[in-house]
mmCIF file of C-alpha atoms in Angstrom:
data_model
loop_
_atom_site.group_PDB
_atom_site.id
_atom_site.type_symbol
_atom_site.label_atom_id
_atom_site.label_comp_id
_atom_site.label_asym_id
_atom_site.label_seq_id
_atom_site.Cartn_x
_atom_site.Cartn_y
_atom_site.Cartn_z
ATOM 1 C CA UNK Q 2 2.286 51.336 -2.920
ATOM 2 C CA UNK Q 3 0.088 51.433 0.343
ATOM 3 C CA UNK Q 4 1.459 51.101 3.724
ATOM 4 C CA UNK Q 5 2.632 47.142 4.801
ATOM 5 C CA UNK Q 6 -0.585 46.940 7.305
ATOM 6 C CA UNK Q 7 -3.017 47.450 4.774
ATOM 7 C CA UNK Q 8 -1.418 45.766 1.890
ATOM 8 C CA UNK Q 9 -3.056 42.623 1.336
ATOM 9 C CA UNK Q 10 -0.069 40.349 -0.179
ATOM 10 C CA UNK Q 11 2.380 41.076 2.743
ATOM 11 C CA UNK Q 12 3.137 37.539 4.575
ATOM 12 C CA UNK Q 13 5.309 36.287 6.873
ATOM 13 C CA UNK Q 14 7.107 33.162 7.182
ATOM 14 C CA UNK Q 15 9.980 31.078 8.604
ATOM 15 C CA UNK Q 16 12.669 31.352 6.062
ATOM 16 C CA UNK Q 17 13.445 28.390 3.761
ATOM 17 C CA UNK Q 18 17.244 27.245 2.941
ATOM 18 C CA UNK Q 19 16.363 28.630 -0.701
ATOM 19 C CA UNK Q 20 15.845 32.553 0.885
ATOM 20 C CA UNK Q 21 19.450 32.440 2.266
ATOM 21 C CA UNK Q 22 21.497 34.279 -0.223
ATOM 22 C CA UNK Q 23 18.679 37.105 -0.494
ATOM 23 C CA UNK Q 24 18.505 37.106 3.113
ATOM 24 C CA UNK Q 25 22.189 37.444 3.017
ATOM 25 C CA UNK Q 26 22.160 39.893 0.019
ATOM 26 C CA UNK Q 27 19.258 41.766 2.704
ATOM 27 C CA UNK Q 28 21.410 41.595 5.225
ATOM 28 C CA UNK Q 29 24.942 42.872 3.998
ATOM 29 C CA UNK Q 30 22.864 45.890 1.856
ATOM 30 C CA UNK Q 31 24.648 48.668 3.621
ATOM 31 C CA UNK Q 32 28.142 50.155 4.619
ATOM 32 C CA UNK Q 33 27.981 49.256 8.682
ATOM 33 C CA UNK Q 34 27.059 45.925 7.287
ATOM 34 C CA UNK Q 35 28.463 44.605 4.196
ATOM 35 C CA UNK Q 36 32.561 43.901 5.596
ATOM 36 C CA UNK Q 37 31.108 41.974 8.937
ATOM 37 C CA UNK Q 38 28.559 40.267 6.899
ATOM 38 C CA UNK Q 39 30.490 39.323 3.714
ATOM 39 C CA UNK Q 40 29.455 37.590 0.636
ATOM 40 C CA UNK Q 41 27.212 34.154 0.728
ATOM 41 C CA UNK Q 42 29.390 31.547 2.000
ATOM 42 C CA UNK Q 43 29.478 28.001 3.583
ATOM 43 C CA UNK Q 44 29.547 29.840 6.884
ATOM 44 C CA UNK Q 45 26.252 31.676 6.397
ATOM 45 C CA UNK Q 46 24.531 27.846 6.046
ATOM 46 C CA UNK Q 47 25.985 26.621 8.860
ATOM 47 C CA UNK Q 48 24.690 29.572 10.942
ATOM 48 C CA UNK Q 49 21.117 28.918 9.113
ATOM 49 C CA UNK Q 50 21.527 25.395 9.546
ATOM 50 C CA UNK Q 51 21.683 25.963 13.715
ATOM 51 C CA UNK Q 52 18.751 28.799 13.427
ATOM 52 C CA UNK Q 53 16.695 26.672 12.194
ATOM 53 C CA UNK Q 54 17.435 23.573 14.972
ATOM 54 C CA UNK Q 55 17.649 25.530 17.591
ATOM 55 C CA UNK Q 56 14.014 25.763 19.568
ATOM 56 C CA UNK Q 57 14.522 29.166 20.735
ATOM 57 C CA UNK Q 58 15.079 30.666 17.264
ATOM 58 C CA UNK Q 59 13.233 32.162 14.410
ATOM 59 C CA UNK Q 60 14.268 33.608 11.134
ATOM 60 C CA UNK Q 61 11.505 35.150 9.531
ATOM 61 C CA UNK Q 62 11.030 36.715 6.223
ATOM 62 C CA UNK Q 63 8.604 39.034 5.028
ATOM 63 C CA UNK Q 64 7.408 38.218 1.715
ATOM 64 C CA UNK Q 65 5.495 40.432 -0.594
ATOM 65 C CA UNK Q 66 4.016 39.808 -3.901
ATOM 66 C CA UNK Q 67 5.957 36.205 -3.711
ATOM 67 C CA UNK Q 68 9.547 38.545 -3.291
ATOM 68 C CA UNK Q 69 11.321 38.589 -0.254
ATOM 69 C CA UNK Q 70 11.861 41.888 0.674
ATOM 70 C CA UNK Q 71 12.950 41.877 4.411
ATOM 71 C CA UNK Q 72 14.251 39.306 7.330
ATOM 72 C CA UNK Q 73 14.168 39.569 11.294
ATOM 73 C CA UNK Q 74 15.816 36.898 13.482
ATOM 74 C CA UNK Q 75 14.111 36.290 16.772
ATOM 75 C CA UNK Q 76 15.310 34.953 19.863
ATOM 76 C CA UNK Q 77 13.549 33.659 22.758
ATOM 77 C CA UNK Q 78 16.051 34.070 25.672
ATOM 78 C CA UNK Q 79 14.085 32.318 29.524
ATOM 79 C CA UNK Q 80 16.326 34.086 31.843
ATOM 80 C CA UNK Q 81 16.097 34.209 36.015
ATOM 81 C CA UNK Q 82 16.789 38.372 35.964
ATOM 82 C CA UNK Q 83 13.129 40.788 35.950
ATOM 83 C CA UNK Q 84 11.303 37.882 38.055
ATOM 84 C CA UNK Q 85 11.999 34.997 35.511
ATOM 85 C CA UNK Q 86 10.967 36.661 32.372
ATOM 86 C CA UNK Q 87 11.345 35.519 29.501
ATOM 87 C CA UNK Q 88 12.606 38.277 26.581
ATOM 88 C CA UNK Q 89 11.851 38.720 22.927
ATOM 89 C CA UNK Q 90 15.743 39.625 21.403
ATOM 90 C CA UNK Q 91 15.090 41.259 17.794
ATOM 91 C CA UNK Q 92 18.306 41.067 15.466
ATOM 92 C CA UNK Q 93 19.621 41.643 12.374
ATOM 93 C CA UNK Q 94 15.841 43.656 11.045
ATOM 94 C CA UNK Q 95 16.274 44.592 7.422
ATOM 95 C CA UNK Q 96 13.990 45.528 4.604
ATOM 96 C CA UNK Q 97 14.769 46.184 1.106
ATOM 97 C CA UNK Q 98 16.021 50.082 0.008
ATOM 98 C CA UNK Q 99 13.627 50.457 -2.589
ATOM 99 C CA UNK Q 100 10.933 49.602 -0.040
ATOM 100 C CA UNK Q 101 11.930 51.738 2.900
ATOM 101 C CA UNK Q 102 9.634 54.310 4.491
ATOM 102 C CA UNK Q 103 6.445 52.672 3.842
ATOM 103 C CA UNK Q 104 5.558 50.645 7.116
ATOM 104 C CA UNK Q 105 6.963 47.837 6.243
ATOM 105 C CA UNK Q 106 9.352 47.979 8.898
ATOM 106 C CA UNK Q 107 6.851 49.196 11.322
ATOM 107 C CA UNK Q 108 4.478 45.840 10.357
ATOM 108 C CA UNK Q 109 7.711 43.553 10.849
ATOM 109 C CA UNK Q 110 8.375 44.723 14.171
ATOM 110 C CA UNK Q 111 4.520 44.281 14.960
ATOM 111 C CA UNK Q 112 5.012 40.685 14.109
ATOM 112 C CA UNK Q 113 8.051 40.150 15.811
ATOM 113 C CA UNK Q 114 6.175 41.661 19.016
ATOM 114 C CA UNK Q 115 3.366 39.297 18.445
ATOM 115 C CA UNK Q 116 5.606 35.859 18.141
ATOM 116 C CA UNK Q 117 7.104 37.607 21.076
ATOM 117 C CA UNK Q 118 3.402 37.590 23.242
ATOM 118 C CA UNK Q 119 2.897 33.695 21.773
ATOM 119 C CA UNK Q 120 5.554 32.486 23.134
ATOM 120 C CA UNK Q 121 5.004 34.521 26.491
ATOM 121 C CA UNK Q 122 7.499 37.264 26.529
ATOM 122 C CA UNK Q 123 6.788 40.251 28.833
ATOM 123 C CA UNK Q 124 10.376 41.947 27.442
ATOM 124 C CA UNK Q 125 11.177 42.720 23.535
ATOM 125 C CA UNK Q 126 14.937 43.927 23.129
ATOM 126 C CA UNK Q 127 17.189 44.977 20.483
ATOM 127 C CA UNK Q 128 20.628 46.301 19.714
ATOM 128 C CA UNK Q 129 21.564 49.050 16.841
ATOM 129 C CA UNK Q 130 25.053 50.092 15.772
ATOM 130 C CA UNK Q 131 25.282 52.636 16.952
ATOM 131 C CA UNK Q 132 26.029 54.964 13.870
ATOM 132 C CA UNK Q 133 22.120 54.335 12.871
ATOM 133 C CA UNK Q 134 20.937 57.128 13.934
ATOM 134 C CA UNK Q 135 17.684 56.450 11.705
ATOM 135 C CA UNK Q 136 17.016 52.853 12.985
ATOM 136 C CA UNK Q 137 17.048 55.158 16.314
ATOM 137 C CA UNK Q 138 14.476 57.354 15.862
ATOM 138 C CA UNK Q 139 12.768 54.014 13.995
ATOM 139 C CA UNK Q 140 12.648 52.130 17.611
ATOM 140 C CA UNK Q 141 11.984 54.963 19.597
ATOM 141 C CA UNK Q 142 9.143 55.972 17.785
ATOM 142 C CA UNK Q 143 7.912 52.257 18.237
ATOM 143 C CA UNK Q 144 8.192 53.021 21.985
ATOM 144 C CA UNK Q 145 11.649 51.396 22.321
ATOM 145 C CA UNK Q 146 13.357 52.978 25.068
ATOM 146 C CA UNK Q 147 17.771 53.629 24.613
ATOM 147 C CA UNK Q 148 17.940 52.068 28.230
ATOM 148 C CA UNK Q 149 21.380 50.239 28.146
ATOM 149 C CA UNK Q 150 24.713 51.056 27.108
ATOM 150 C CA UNK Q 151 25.686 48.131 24.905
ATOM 151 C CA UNK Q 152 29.183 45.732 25.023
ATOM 152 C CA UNK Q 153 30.373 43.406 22.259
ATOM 153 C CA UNK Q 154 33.743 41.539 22.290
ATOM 154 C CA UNK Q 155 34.826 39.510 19.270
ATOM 155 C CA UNK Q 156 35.650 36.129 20.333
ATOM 156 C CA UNK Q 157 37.421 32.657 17.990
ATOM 157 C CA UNK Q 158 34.913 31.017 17.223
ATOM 158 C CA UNK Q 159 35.832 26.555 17.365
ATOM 159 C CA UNK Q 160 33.915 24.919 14.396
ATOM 160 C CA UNK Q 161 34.266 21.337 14.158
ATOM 161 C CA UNK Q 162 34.777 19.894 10.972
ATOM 162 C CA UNK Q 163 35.095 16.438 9.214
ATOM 163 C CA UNK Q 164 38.146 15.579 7.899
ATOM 164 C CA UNK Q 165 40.286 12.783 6.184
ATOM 165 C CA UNK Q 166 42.953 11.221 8.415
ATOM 166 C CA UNK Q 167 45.761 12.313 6.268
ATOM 167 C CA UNK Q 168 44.525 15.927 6.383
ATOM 168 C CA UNK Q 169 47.135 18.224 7.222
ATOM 169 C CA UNK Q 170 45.087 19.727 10.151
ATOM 170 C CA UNK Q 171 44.388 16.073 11.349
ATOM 171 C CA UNK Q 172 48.169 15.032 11.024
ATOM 172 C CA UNK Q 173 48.950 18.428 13.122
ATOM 173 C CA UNK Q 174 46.838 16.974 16.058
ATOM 174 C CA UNK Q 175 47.664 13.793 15.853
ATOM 175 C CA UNK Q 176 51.472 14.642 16.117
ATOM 176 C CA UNK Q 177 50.238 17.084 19.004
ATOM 177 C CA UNK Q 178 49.005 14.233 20.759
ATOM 178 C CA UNK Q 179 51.187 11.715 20.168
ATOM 179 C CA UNK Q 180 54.196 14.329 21.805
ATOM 180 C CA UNK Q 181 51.631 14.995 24.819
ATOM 181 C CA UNK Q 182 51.616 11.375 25.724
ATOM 182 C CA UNK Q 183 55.446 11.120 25.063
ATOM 183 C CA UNK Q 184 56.412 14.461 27.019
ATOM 184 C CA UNK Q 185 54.091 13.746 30.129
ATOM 185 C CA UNK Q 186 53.604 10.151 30.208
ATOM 186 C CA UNK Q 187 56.402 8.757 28.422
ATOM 187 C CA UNK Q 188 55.021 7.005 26.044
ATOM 188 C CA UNK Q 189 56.296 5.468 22.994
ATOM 189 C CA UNK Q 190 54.913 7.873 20.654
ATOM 190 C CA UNK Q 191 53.985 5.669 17.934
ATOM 191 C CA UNK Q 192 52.515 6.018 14.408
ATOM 192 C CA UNK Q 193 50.066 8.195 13.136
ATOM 193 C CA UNK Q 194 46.320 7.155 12.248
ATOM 194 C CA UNK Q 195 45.773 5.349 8.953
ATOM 195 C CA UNK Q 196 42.696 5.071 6.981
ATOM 196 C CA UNK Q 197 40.436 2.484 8.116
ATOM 197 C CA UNK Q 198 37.113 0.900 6.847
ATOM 198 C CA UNK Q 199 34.535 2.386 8.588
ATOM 199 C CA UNK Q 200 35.843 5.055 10.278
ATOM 200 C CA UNK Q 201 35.507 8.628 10.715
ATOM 201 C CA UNK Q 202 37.506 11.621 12.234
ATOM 202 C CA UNK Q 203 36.781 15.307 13.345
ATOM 203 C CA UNK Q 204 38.740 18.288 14.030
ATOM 204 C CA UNK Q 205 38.313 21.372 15.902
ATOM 205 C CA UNK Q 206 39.935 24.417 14.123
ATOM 206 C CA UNK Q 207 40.470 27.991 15.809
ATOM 207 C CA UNK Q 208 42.284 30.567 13.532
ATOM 208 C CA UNK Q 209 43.365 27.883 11.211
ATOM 209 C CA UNK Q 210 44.794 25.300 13.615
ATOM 210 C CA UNK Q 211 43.272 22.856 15.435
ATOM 211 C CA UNK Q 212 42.260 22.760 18.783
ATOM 212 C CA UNK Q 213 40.715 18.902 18.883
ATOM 213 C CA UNK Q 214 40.675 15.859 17.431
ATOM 214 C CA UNK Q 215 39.103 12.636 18.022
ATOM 215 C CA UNK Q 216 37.919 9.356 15.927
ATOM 216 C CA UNK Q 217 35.097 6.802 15.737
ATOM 217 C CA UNK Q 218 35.373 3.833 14.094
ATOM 218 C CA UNK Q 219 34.191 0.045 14.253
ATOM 219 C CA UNK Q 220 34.628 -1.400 17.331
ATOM 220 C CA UNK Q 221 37.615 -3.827 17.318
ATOM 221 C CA UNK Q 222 37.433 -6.666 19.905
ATOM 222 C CA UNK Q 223 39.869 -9.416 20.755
ATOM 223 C CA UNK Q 224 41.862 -10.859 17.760
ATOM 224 C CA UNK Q 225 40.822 -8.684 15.708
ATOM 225 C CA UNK Q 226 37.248 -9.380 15.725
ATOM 226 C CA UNK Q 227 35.064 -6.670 15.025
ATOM 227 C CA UNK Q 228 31.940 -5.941 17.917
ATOM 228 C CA UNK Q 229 28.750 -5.809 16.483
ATOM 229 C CA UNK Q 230 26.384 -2.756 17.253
ATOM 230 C CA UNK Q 231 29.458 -0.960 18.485
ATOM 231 C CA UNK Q 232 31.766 2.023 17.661
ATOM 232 C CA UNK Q 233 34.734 3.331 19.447
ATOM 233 C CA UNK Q 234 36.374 6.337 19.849
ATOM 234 C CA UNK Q 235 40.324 6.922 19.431
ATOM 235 C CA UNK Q 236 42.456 9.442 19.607
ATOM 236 C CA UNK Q 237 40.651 11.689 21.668
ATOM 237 C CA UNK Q 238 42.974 15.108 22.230
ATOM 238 C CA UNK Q 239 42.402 18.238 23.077
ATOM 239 C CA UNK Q 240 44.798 21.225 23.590
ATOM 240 C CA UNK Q 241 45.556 22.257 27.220
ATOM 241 C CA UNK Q 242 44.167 25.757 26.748
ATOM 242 C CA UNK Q 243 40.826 24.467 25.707
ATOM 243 C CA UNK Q 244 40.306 21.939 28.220
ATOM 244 C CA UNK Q 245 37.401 23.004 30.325
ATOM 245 C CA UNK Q 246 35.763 24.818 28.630
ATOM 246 C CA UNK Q 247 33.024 22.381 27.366
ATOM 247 C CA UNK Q 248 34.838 21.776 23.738
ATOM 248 C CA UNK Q 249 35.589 18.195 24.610
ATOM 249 C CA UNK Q 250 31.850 17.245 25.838
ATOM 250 C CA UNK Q 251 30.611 18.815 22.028
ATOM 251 C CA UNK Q 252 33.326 16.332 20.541
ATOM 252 C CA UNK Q 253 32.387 13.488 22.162
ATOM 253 C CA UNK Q 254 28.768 14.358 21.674
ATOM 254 C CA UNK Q 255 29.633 14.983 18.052
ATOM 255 C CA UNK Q 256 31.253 11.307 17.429
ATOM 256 C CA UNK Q 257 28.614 9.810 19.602
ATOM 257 C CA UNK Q 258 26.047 11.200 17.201
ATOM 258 C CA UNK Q 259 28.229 9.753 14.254
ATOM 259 C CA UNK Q 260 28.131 6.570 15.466
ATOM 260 C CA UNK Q 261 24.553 6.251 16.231
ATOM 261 C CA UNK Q 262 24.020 6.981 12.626
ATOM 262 C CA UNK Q 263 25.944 4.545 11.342
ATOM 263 C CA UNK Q 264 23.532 2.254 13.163
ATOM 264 C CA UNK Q 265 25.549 1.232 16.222
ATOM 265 C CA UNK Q 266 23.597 0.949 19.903
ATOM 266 C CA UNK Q 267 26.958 1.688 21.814
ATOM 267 C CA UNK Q 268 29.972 3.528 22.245
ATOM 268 C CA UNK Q 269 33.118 1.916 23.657
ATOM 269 C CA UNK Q 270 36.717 3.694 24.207
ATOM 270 C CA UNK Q 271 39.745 2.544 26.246
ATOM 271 C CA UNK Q 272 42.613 4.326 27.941
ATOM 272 C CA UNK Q 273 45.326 4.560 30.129
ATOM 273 C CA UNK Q 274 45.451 4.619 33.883
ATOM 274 C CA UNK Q 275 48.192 7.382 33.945
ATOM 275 C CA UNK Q 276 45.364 9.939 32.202
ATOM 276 C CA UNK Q 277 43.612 10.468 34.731
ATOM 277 C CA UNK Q 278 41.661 13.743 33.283
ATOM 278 C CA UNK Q 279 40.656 11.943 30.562
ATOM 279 C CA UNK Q 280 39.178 9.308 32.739
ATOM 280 C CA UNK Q 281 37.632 11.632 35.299
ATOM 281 C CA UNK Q 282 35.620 13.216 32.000
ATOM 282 C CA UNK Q 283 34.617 9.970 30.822
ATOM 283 C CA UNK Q 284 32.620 8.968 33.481
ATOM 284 C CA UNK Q 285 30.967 12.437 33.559
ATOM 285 C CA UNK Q 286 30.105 12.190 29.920
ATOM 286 C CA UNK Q 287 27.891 9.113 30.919
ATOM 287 C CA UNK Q 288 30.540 5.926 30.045
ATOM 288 C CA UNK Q 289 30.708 3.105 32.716
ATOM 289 C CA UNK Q 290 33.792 0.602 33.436
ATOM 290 C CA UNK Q 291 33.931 -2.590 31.637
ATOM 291 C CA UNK Q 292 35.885 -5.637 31.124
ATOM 292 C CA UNK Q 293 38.868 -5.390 28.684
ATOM 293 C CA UNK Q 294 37.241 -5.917 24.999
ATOM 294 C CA UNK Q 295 40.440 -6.032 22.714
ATOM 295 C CA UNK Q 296 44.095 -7.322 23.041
ATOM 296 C CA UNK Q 297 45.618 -3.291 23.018
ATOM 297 C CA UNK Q 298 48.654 -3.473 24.821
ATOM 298 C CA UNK Q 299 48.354 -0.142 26.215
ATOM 299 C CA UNK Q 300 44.742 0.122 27.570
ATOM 300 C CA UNK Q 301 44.442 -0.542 30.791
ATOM 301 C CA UNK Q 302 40.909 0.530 31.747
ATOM 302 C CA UNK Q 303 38.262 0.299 29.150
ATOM 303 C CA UNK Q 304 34.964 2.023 28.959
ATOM 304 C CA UNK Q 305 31.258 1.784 27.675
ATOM 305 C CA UNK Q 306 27.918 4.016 26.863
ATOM 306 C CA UNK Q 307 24.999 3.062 25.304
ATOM 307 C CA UNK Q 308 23.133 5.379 23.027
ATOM 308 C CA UNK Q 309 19.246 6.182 23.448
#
């Protein structure tokens, strides 16, 4: 087999959902790699599935002879550091044993720099484990320079997740906030949600428990009577460690986008005057004061945004 620059069938492409497990397979083909990797999974489509949104991301394959035999995920980071510039970030490069030592590393890191000049990088970067000695002398001889000493930290990842309202992990934070309101506020702390027509609920897990917890559902108006073009949110908790740190904003956004699926032009919520956090991040999430809409008892200051 000739070198990757002069073979004629080498192509690449933006990976399709269909390349993930051999990208993953790719990927995990080593000993540094194959624990932190692990085998395909539901979490290897969800990272694919925000690749592929995100604008500032590319997963590309290199394809030869119609087989994929490596991936490259670029990143396209605008930054304020080096006058403004705006850096190529090469990760997770990887080309198939069997194919190794012909150029067709060198000719996917010639691509990478290319989609790096397109989209008006003047800085291409990359990190190696740094027991790859090989992949060293790889980059260098590319005219990659070792110029940094390189940090990582693992960190709990949140994932939000869809769940019944009688799923253990959504019964956990609805007792959570249930004993909040009792312990702080005194409320009564009431019953716990029940299935209703229409609605929907989400839960934020870290380390298998959950961190937040919120519902949309139907908007329910006086008597009873349901508003139409309208959702509303309930239950809206999240624990005190996490508050702060943006996970309540991606919750709301979350529910917000559920509803405007579901066809409805507007989001309405109510709430008590004693929460006075939860009120203050309201308004900064974009919902205005309103008129009382339905006959709760406890609301006392009630809440609408409309959806672009």
């Amino acid at each position: 087999m000739t070198n990757a620059a002069a073979h004629p069938t080498l192509r690449f492409r933006e990976a399709t959902r269909e390349d993930l497990p051999r990208i993953v397979e790719l990927i995990r083909d080593d000993a540094v790699a194959a624990d932190r990797t692990g085998t395909y999974s539901g979490a290897h489509e969800r990272g694919f599935d925000a690749v592929v949104a995100s604008p500032n991301d590319e997963l590309i394959v290199a394809e030869l002879d119609g087989e994929v035999i490596g991936v490259m995920q670029l990143t396209f980071i605008p930054g304020i550091a080096r006058r403004g510039v705006t850096r190529l970030h090469v990760e997770a490069v990887r080309v198939d044993r069997r194919l190794r030592g012909r150029g067709f590393g060198e000719s996917m890191m010639r691509h990478a720099e290319e989609r790096g000049n397109a989209r008006g990088c003047g800085l291409a970067q990359l990190t190696s484990d740094v027991v790859r000695e090989d992949a060293h002398r790889f980059y260098e001889r590319l005219g990659y320079a070792p110029s940094h000493v390189g940090f990582k930290k693992q960190l709990s990842p949140v994932e939000l997740h869809e769940v019944a309202v009688d799923d253990p992990l959504a019964r956990q934070a609805q007792q959570a906030y249930v004993t909040e309101l009792h312990e702080q506020f005194g409320f009564a702390p009431g019953p716990l949600d029940v299935p209703e027509p229409g609605s929907r609920y989400l839960v934020a897990v870290c380390e298998d428990r959950p961190v937040a917890y919120g519902g949309i559902r139907p908007a329910v108006g006086r008597a009873g009577a349901i508003i139409d073009g309208a959702a509303e949110i309930k239950r809206m908790w999240v624990h005190p460690e996490r508050r702060g740190t943006g996970l309540a904003s991606r919750l709301v956004r979350r529910l917000e986008e559920l509803a405007g699926a579901a066809g409805n032009a507007r989001v309405l919520l109510d709430t008590h005057s004693a929460l006075r956090e939860a009120i203050a991040f309201y308004e900064r999430a974009g919902y205005r004061r309103v008129d009382r809409y339905n006959d709760s008892p406890d609301a006392e200051l009630f809440f609408a945004k409309d959806l672009s």
